Coordinates of C-alpha atoms in Angstrom, one line a residue:
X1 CA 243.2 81.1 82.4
X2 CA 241.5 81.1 79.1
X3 CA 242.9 78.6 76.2
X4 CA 245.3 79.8 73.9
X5 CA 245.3 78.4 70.6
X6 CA 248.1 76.1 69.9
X7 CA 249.7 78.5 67.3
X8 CA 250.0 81.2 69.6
X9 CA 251.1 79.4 72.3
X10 CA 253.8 77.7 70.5
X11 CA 254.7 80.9 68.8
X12 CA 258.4 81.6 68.2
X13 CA 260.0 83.7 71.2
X14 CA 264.0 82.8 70.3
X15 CA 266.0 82.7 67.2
X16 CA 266.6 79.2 67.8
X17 CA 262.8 78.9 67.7
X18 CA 262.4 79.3 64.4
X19 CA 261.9 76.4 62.2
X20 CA 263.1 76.0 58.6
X21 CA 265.0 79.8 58.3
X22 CA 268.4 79.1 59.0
X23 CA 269.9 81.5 56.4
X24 CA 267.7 84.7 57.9
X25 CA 268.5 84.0 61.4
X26 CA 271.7 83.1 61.3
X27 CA 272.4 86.5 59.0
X28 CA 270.2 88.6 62.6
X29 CA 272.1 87.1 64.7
X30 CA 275.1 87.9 63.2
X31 CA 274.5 91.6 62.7
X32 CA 273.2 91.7 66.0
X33 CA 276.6 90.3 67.4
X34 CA 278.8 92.8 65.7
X35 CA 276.5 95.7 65.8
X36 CA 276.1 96.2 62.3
X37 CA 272.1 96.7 62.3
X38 CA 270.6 98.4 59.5
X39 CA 267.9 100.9 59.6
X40 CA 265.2 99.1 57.4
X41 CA 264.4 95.5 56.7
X42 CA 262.2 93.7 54.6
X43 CA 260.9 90.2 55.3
X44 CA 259.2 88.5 52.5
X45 CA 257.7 85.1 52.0
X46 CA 254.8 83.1 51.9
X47 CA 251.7 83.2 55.0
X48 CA 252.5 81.4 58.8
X49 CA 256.5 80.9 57.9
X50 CA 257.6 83.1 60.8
X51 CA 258.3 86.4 59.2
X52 CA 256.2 88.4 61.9
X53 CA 257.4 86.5 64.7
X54 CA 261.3 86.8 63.4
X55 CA 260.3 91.0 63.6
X56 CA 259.4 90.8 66.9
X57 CA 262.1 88.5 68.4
X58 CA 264.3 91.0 66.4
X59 CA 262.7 94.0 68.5
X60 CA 263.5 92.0 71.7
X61 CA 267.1 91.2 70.9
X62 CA 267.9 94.9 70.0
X63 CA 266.3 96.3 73.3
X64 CA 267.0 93.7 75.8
X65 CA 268.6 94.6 78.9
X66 CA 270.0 91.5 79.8
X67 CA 270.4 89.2 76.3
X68 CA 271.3 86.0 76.3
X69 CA 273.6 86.3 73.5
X70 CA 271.7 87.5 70.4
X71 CA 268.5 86.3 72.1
X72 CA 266.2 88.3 73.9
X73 CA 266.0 86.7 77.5
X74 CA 262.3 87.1 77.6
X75 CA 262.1 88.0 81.2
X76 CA 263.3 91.6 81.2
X77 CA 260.3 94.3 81.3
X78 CA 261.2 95.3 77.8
X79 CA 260.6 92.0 76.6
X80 CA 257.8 91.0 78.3
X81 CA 256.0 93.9 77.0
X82 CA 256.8 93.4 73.4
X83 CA 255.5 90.1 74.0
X84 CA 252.4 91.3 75.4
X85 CA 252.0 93.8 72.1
X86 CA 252.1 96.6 74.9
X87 CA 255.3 98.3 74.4
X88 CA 255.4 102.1 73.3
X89 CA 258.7 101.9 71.0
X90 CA 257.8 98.4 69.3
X91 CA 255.0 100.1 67.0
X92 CA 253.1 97.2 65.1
X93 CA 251.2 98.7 61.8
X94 CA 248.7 96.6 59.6
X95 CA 249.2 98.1 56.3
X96 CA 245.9 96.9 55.3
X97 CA 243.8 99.1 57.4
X98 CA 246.4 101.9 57.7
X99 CA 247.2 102.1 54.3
X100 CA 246.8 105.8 53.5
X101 CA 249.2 108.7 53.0
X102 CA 247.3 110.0 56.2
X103 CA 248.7 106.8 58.3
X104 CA 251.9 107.7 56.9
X105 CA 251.9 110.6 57.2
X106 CA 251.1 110.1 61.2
X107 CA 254.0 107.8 61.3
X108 CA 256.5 110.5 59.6
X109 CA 255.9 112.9 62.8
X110 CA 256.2 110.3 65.4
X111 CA 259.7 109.0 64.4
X112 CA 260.8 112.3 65.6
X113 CA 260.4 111.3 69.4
X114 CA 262.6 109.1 71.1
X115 CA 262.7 106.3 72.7
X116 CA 260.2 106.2 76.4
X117 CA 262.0 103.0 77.4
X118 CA 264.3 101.0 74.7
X119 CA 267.3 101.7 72.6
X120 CA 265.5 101.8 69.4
X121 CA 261.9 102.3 67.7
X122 CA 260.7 99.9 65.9
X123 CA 258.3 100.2 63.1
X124 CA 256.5 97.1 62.4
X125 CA 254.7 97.2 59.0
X126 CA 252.8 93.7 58.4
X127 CA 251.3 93.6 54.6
X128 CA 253.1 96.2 53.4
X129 CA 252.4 95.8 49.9
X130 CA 248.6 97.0 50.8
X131 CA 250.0 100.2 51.3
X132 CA 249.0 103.1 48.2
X133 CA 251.3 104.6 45.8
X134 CA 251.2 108.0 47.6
X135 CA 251.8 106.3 51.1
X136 CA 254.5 104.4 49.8
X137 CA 255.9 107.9 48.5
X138 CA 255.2 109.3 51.6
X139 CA 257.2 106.9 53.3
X140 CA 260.6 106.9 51.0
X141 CA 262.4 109.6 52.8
X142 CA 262.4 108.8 55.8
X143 CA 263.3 105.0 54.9
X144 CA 266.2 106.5 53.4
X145 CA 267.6 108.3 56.4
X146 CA 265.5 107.6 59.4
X147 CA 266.6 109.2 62.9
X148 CA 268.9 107.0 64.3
X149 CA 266.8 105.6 66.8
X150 CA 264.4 104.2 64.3
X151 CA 264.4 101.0 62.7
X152 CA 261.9 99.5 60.2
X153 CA 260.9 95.9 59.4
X154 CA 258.0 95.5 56.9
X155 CA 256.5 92.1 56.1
X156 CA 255.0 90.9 52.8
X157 CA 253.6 88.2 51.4
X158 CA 254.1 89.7 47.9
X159 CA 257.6 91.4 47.4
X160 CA 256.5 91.8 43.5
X161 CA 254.0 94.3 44.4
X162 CA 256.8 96.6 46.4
X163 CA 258.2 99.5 44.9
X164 CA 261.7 99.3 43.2
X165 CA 262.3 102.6 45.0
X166 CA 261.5 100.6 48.4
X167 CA 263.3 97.8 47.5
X168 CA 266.4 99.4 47.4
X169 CA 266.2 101.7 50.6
X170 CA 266.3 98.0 52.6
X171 CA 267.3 94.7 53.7
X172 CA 265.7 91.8 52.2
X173 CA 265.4 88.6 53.6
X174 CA 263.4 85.8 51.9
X175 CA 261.8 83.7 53.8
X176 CA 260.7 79.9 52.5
X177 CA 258.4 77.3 52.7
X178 CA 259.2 75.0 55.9
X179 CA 260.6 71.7 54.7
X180 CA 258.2 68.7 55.1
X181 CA 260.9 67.1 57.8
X182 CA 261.4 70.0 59.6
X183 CA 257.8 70.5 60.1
X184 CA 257.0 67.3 60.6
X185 CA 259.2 66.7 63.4
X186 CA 257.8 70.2 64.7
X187 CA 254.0 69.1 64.9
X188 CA 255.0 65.6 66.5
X189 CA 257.1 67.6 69.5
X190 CA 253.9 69.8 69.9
X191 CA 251.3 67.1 69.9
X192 CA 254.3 65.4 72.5
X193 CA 253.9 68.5 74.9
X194 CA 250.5 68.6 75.0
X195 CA 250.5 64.5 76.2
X196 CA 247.6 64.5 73.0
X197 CA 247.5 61.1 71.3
X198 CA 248.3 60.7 67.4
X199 CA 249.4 58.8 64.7
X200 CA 252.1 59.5 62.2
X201 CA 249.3 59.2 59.0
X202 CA 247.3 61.8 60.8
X203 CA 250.5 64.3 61.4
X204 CA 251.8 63.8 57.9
X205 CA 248.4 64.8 56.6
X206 CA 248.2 67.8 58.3
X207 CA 251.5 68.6 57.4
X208 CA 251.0 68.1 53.8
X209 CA 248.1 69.8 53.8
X210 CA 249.1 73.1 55.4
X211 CA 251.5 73.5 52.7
X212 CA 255.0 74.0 54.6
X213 CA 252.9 76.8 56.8
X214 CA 253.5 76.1 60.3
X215 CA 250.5 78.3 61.5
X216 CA 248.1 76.9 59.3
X217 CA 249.4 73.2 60.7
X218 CA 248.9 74.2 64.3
X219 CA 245.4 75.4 63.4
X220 CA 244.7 72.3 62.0
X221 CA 245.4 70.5 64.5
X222 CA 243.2 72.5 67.3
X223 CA 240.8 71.9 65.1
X224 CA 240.8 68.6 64.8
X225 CA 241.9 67.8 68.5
X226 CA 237.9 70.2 69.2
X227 CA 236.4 67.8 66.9
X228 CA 237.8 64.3 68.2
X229 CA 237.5 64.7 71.8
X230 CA 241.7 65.2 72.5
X231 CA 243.3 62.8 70.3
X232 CA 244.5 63.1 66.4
X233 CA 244.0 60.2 64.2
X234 CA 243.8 59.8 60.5
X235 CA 240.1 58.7 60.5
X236 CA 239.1 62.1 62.2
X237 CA 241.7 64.1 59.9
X238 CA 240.6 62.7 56.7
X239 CA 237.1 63.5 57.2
X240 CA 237.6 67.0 58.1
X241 CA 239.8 67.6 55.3
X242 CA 237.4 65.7 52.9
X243 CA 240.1 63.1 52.1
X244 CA 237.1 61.4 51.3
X245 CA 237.7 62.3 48.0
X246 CA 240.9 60.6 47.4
X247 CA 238.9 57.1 47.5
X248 CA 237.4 58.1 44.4
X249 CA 240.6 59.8 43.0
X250 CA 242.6 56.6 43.5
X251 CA 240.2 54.4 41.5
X252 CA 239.8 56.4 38.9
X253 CA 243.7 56.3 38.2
X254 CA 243.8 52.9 38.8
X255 CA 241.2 52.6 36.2
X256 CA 243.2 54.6 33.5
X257 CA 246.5 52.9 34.5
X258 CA 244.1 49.9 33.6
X259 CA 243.1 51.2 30.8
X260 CA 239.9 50.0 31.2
X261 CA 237.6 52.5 29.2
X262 CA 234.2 51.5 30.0
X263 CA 234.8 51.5 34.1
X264 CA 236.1 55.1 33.3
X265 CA 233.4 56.3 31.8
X266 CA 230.9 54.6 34.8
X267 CA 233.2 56.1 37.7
X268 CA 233.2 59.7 35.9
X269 CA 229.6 59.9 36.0
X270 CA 229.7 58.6 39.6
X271 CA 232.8 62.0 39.9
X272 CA 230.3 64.3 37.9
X273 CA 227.1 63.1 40.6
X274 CA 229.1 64.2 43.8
X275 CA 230.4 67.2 42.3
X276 CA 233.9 67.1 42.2
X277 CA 236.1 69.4 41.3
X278 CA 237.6 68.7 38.0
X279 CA 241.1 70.9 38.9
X280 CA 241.8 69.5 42.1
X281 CA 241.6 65.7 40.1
X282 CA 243.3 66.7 38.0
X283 CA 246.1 68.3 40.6
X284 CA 245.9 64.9 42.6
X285 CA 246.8 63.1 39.2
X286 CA 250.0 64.9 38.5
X287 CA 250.9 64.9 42.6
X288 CA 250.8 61.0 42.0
X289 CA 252.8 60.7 39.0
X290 CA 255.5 63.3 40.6
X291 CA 255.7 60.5 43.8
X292 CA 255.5 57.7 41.3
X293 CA 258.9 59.2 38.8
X294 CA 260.2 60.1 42.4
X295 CA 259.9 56.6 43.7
X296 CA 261.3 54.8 40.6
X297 CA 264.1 57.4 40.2
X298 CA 265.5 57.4 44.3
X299 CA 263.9 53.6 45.1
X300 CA 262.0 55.5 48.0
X301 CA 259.0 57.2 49.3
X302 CA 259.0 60.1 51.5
X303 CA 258.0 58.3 54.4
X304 CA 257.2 61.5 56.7
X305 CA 255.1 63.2 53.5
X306 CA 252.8 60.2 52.9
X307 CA 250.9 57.8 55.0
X308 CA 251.3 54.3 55.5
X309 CA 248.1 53.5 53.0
X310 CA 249.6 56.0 50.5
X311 CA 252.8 54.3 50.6
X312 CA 251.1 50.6 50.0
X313 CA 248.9 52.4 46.9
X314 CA 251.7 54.2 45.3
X315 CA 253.7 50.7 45.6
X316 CA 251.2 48.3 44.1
X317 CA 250.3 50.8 41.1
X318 CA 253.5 51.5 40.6
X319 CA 254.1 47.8 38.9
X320 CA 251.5 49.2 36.2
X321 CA 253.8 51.6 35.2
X322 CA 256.8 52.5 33.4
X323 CA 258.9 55.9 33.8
X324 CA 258.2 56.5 29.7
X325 CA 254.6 56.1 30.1
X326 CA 254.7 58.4 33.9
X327 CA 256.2 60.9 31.8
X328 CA 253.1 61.1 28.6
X329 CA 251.0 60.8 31.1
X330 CA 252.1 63.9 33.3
X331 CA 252.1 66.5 30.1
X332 CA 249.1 64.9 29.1
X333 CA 247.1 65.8 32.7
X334 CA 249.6 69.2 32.6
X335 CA 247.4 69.8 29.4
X336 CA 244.3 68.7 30.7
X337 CA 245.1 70.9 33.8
X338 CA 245.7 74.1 31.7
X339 CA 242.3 73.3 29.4
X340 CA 240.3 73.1 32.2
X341 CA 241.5 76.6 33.5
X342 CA 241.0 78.6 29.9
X343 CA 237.7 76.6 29.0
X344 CA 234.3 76.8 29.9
X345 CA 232.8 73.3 29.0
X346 CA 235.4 71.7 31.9
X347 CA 233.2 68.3 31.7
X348 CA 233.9 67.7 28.1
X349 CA 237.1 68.9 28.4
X350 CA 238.3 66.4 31.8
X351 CA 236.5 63.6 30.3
X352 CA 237.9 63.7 27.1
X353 CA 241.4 64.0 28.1
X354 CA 240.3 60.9 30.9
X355 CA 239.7 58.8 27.4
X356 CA 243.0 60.2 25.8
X357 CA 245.0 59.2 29.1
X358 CA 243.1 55.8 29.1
X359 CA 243.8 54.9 25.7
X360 CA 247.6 56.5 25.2
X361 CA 249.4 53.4 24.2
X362 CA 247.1 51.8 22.6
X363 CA 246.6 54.8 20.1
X364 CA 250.6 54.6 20.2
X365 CA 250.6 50.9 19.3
X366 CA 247.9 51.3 17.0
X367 CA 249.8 54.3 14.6
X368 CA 253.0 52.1 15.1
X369 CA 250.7 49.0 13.8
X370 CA 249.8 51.4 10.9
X371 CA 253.1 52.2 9.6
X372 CA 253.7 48.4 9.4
X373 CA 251.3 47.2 7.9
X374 CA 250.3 50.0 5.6
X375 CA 253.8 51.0 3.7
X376 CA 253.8 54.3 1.3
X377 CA 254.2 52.7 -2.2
X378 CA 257.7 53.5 -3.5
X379 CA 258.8 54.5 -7.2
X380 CA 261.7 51.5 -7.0
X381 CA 264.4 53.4 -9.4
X382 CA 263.8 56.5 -7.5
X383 CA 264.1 54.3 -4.8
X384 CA 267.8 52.9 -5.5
X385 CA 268.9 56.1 -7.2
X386 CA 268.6 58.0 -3.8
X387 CA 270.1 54.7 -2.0
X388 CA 273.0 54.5 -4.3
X389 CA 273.5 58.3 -3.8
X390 CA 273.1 58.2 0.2
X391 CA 275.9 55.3 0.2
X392 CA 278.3 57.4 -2.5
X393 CA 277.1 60.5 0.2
X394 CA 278.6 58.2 3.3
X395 CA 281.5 57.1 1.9
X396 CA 282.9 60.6 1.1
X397 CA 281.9 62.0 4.2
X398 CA 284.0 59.3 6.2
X399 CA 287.4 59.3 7.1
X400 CA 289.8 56.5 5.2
X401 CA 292.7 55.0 7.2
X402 CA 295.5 57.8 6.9
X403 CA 293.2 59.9 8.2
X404 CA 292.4 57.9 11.3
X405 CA 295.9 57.2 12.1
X406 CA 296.3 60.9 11.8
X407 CA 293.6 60.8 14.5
X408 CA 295.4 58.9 16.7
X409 CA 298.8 60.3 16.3
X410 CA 297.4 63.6 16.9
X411 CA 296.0 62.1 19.9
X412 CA 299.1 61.4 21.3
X413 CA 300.5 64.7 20.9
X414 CA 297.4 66.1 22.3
X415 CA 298.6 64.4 25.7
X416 CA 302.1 66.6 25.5
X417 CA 300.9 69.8 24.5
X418 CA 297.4 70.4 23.0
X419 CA 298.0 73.5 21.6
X420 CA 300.4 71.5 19.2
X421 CA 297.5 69.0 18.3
X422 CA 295.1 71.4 17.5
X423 CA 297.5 73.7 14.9
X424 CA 299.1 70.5 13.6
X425 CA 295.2 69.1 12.8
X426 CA 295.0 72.0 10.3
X427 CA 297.3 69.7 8.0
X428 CA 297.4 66.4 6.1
X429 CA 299.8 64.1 5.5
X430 CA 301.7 63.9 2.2
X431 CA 303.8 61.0 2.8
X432 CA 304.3 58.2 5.5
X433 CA 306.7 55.5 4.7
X434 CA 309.6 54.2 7.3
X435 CA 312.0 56.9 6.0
X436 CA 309.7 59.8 5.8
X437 CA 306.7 61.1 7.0
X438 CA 305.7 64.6 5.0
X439 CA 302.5 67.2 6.3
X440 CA 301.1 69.3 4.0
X441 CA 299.5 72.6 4.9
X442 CA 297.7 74.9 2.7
X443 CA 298.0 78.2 1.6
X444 CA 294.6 79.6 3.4
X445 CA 295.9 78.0 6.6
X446 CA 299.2 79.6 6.9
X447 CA 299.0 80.8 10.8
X448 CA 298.7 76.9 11.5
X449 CA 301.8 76.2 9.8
X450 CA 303.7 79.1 11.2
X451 CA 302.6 78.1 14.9
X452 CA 304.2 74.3 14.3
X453 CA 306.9 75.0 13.0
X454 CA 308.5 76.5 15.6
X455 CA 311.2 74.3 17.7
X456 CA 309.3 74.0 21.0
X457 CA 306.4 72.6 19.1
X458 CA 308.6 70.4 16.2
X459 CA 310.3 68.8 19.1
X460 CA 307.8 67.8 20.3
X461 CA 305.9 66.4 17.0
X462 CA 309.1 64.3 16.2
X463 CA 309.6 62.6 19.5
X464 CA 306.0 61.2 19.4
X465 CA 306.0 60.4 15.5
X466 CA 308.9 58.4 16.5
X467 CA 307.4 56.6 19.3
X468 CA 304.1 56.2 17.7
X469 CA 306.0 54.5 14.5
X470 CA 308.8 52.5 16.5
X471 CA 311.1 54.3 13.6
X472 CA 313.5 56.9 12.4
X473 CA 311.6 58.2 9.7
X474 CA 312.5 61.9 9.1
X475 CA 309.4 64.7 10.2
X476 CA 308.8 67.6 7.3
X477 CA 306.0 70.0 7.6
X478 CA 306.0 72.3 4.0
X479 CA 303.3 74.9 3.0
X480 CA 301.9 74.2 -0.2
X481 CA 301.0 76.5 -2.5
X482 CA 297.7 76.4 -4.5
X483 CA 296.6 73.1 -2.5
X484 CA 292.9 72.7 -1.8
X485 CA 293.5 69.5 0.0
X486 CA 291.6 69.9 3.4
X487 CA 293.2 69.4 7.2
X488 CA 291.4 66.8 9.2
X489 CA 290.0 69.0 11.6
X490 CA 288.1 70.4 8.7
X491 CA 287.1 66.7 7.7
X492 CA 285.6 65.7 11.2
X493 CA 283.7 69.5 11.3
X494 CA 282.2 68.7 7.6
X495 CA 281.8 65.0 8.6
X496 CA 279.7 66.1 12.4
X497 CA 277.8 68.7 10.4
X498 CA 276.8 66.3 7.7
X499 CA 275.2 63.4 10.5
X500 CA 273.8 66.1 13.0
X501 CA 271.9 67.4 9.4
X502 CA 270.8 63.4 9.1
X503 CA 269.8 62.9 12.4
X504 CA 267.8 65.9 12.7
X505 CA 265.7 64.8 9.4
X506 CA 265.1 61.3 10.8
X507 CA 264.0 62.6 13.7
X508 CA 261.6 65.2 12.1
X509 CA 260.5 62.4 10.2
X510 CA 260.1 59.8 12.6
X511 CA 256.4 58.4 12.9
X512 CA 256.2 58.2 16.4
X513 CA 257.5 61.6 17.3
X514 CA 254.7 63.0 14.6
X515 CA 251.8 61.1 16.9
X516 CA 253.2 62.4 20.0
X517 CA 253.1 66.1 18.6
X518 CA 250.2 65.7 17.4
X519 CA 248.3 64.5 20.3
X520 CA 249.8 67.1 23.0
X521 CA 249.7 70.0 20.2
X522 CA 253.2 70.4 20.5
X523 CA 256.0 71.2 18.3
X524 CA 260.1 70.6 18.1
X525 CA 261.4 73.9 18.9
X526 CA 265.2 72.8 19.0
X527 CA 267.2 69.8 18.1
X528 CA 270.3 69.2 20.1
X529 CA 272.7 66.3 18.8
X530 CA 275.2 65.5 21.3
X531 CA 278.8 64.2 20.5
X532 CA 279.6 60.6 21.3
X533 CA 282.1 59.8 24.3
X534 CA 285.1 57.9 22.9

């Protein structure tokens, strides 16, 4: 028998084949198992995920004649011929080479017939976003109300380029990436089938490589088993994937971690001799500062993702660098990476921002050095006129010692009933001796006064003023008239509005903020000041 290629032979023929879609299979199956199976589908996702092959395990489980549960049992002559691809109901469509209101047109008349041999006709359209405007027009009626023999699953690799009117007449099911364990452990049981020798650098390559598509992956590794003689190692796998590169890639970060400008500038002419693609550097940069933040945030490294040399390189730089500096020197490659797509000089542009990443603290050590050693001359009775004013400014804007045990005490009521606190907080206290303790409200604050002074809430105010005191001082709450005196509630807002004002000019200000803006192009679009915890 002729060899099949590793992705065909391993292709999906159960449910529980399927790797990294639990949430699409699990909703099949289900609909399968209490009958509620729609007339149209949509699978969408991204290449070699299993979309095509969910469609035709689908077909199977929906026309078996003997099913093992909701899965097809693969042995029946109705599956084994839409496994073969030559079953007259199971109807598969490229919609890249049948794309025409004539196809569709086709397709219109021969829903009409039944069934030759299964329960239900299945239409599958693969690339269905390649179909025309007229075709898709065509085909929106009878998506809407198909015989009832007909069913329709359509796959797509871009669900954006669908019609709305589409969209709505089906199911859609979103299909992701396959997770880097998942596929991992995937490749290593295939390799384990096939008795082929290989390492665990050599898998996790491939797997990082194929970019969570499990076709692409098995591919790979035909290819590389053809090339090696039967065995998959990471020697043979580097060099066909031109890992190569990543020698020189490594050094060169190494180099600006080092911040050792003149070996830069030697190894990017030695980068600009062999042709390498300024993008992809750039890419393998910010891949290694995403492990690097990852490592130093979760203490780990994704064993299964990188190889055992990765691992030891990412480790030993990784003492060169801090999580403030990984951080300026991810939006500074981000910004390199978006230069090099919009301009055409890309040399000048990657080796320029290679001498800006090279030399980033420095030029933040040298600006800081600046504002030392350099101070703006100062007019000294200007000077002490504003400093006098800022320290009059404080003290009026802080709160004196009634009002902070008002603070507290309204804390404590706060714990009973907080709708008490916050009305009572409107007020200010008048008088608090061991005999009497006296709050004031204000004429424009009237509701307030109204709300607390009802019994539920004064009972509650005089039990805690007397526990708070240890006293029987007797509780008064009166509504003055023509008082402008101001509630502490409206202190603390006026007294938060006045430091989030201060704190946004410092920080607008601030020297160091100023360089950073100024050497990313940037600019402060909002200013959040959070409240302290107490």
């Amino acid at each position: 028998m002729a060899y099949l290629a590793l992705a065909r032979k391993y292709r999906p023929q159960n449910f529980h084949e399927i790797v990294g879609q639990d949430f699409v299979i699990k909703t099949l199956s289900n609909a399968i198992e209490l009958g509620r199976i729609s007339h149209a589908y949509l699978f969408t996702g991204p290449r070699g995920v299993g979309k095509t092959s969910t469609a035709r395990i689908f077909a199977k489980a929906v026309n078996c004649k003997t099913p093992d549960g909701v899965n097809p049992c693969n042995t029946c002559e109705i599956c084994e011929e839409i496994t073969d691809g030559s079953s007259m109901d199971v109807i598969e469509i490229d919609g890249a080479s049948n794309r025409g209101i004539d196809e569709i047109r086709q397709l219109r008349e021969s829903v009409r017939f039944i069934p030759a041999k299964c329960n239900y006709k299945i239409y599958i359209i693969d690339e269905v976003h390649m179909l025309t405007e007229p075709a898709f027009n065509a085909l929106l009626k009878t998506l809407e109300e198909p015989p009832e023999h007909v069913i329709f699953i359509m796959a797509t690799t871009d669900a954006h380029r669908i019609p709305p009117t589409i969209l709505s007449r089906c199911q859609r099911y979103d299909f992701k990436k396959i997770p880097a364990d998942f596929m991992y452990d995937y490749l290593s049981g295939v390799l384990q089938k096939e008795e082929i020798e290989h390492d665990r650098d050599a898998v996790s390559v491939i797997m990082r490589n194929s970019e969570g598509c499990m076709r692409d992956a098995l591919s790979l590794v035909d290819q590389i088993v053809a090339y090696s003689g039967g065995t998959v190692n990471i020697q043979d796998t580097s060099y066909l994937l031109g890992l190569s590169d990543y020698t020189i890639i490594n050094r060169l970060f190494e180099l600006v971690l080092n911040e050792d400008i003149t070996a830069v500038v030697k190894h990017t002419e030695e980068i600009n001799l062999k042709g390498l693609d300024y993008i992809f550097i750039t890419k393998t940069i910010i891949e290694y500062l995403k492990h690097i933040m990852f490592a130093k945030a979760t203490g780990y490294f994704p064993e299964k993702e990188l190889t055992s040399e990765e691992i030891k390189y990412f480790t030993k730089i990784m003492e060169k660098i801090d999580e403030n500096r990984a951080f300026v020197l991810f939006q500074l490659f981000q910004k390199l990476l978006q230069d090099l797509k919009f301009y055409d000089m890309q040399q000048y542009v990657f080796e320029f921002g290679l001498y800006k990443a090279a030399n980033i603290s420095k030029v933040i050590d040298a600006s800081a050095a600046a504002s030392k050693s350099a101070p703006i001359p100062e007019n000294k009775t200007a000077a002490k006129t504003s400093d006098t004013h800022g320290k009059s400014t404080d003290s009026k804007m802080g709160l004196n010692d009634m009002d902070k045990m008002w603070d507290k005490l309204l804390d404590q009521i706060s714990k009973y009933n907080p709708s008490t606190s916050a009305n009572l907080s409107h007020g200010y206290i008048i008088t608090s001796d061991s005999n009497n303790f006296k709050v004031g409200f204000s004429e424009a604050k009237r509701f307030h006064y109204d709300i607390v002074n009802k019994k539920e809430h004064l009972d509650i105010i005089t039990n805690v003023v007397r526990n708070f005191f240890g006293d029987d001082r007797k509780l008064s709450i009166v509504l003055e008239n023509g008082s402008k005196k101001k509630g502490l509630s409206e202190k603390k807002e006026e007294l938060e509005t006045y430091h989030e004002k201060k704190t946004k000019e410092e920080i607008n200000k601030n020297e160091m903020i100023s360089k950073i803006k100024n050497e990313f192009n940037g600019k402060i679009t909002n200013i959040k000041v959070y409240k302290a915890n107490k």
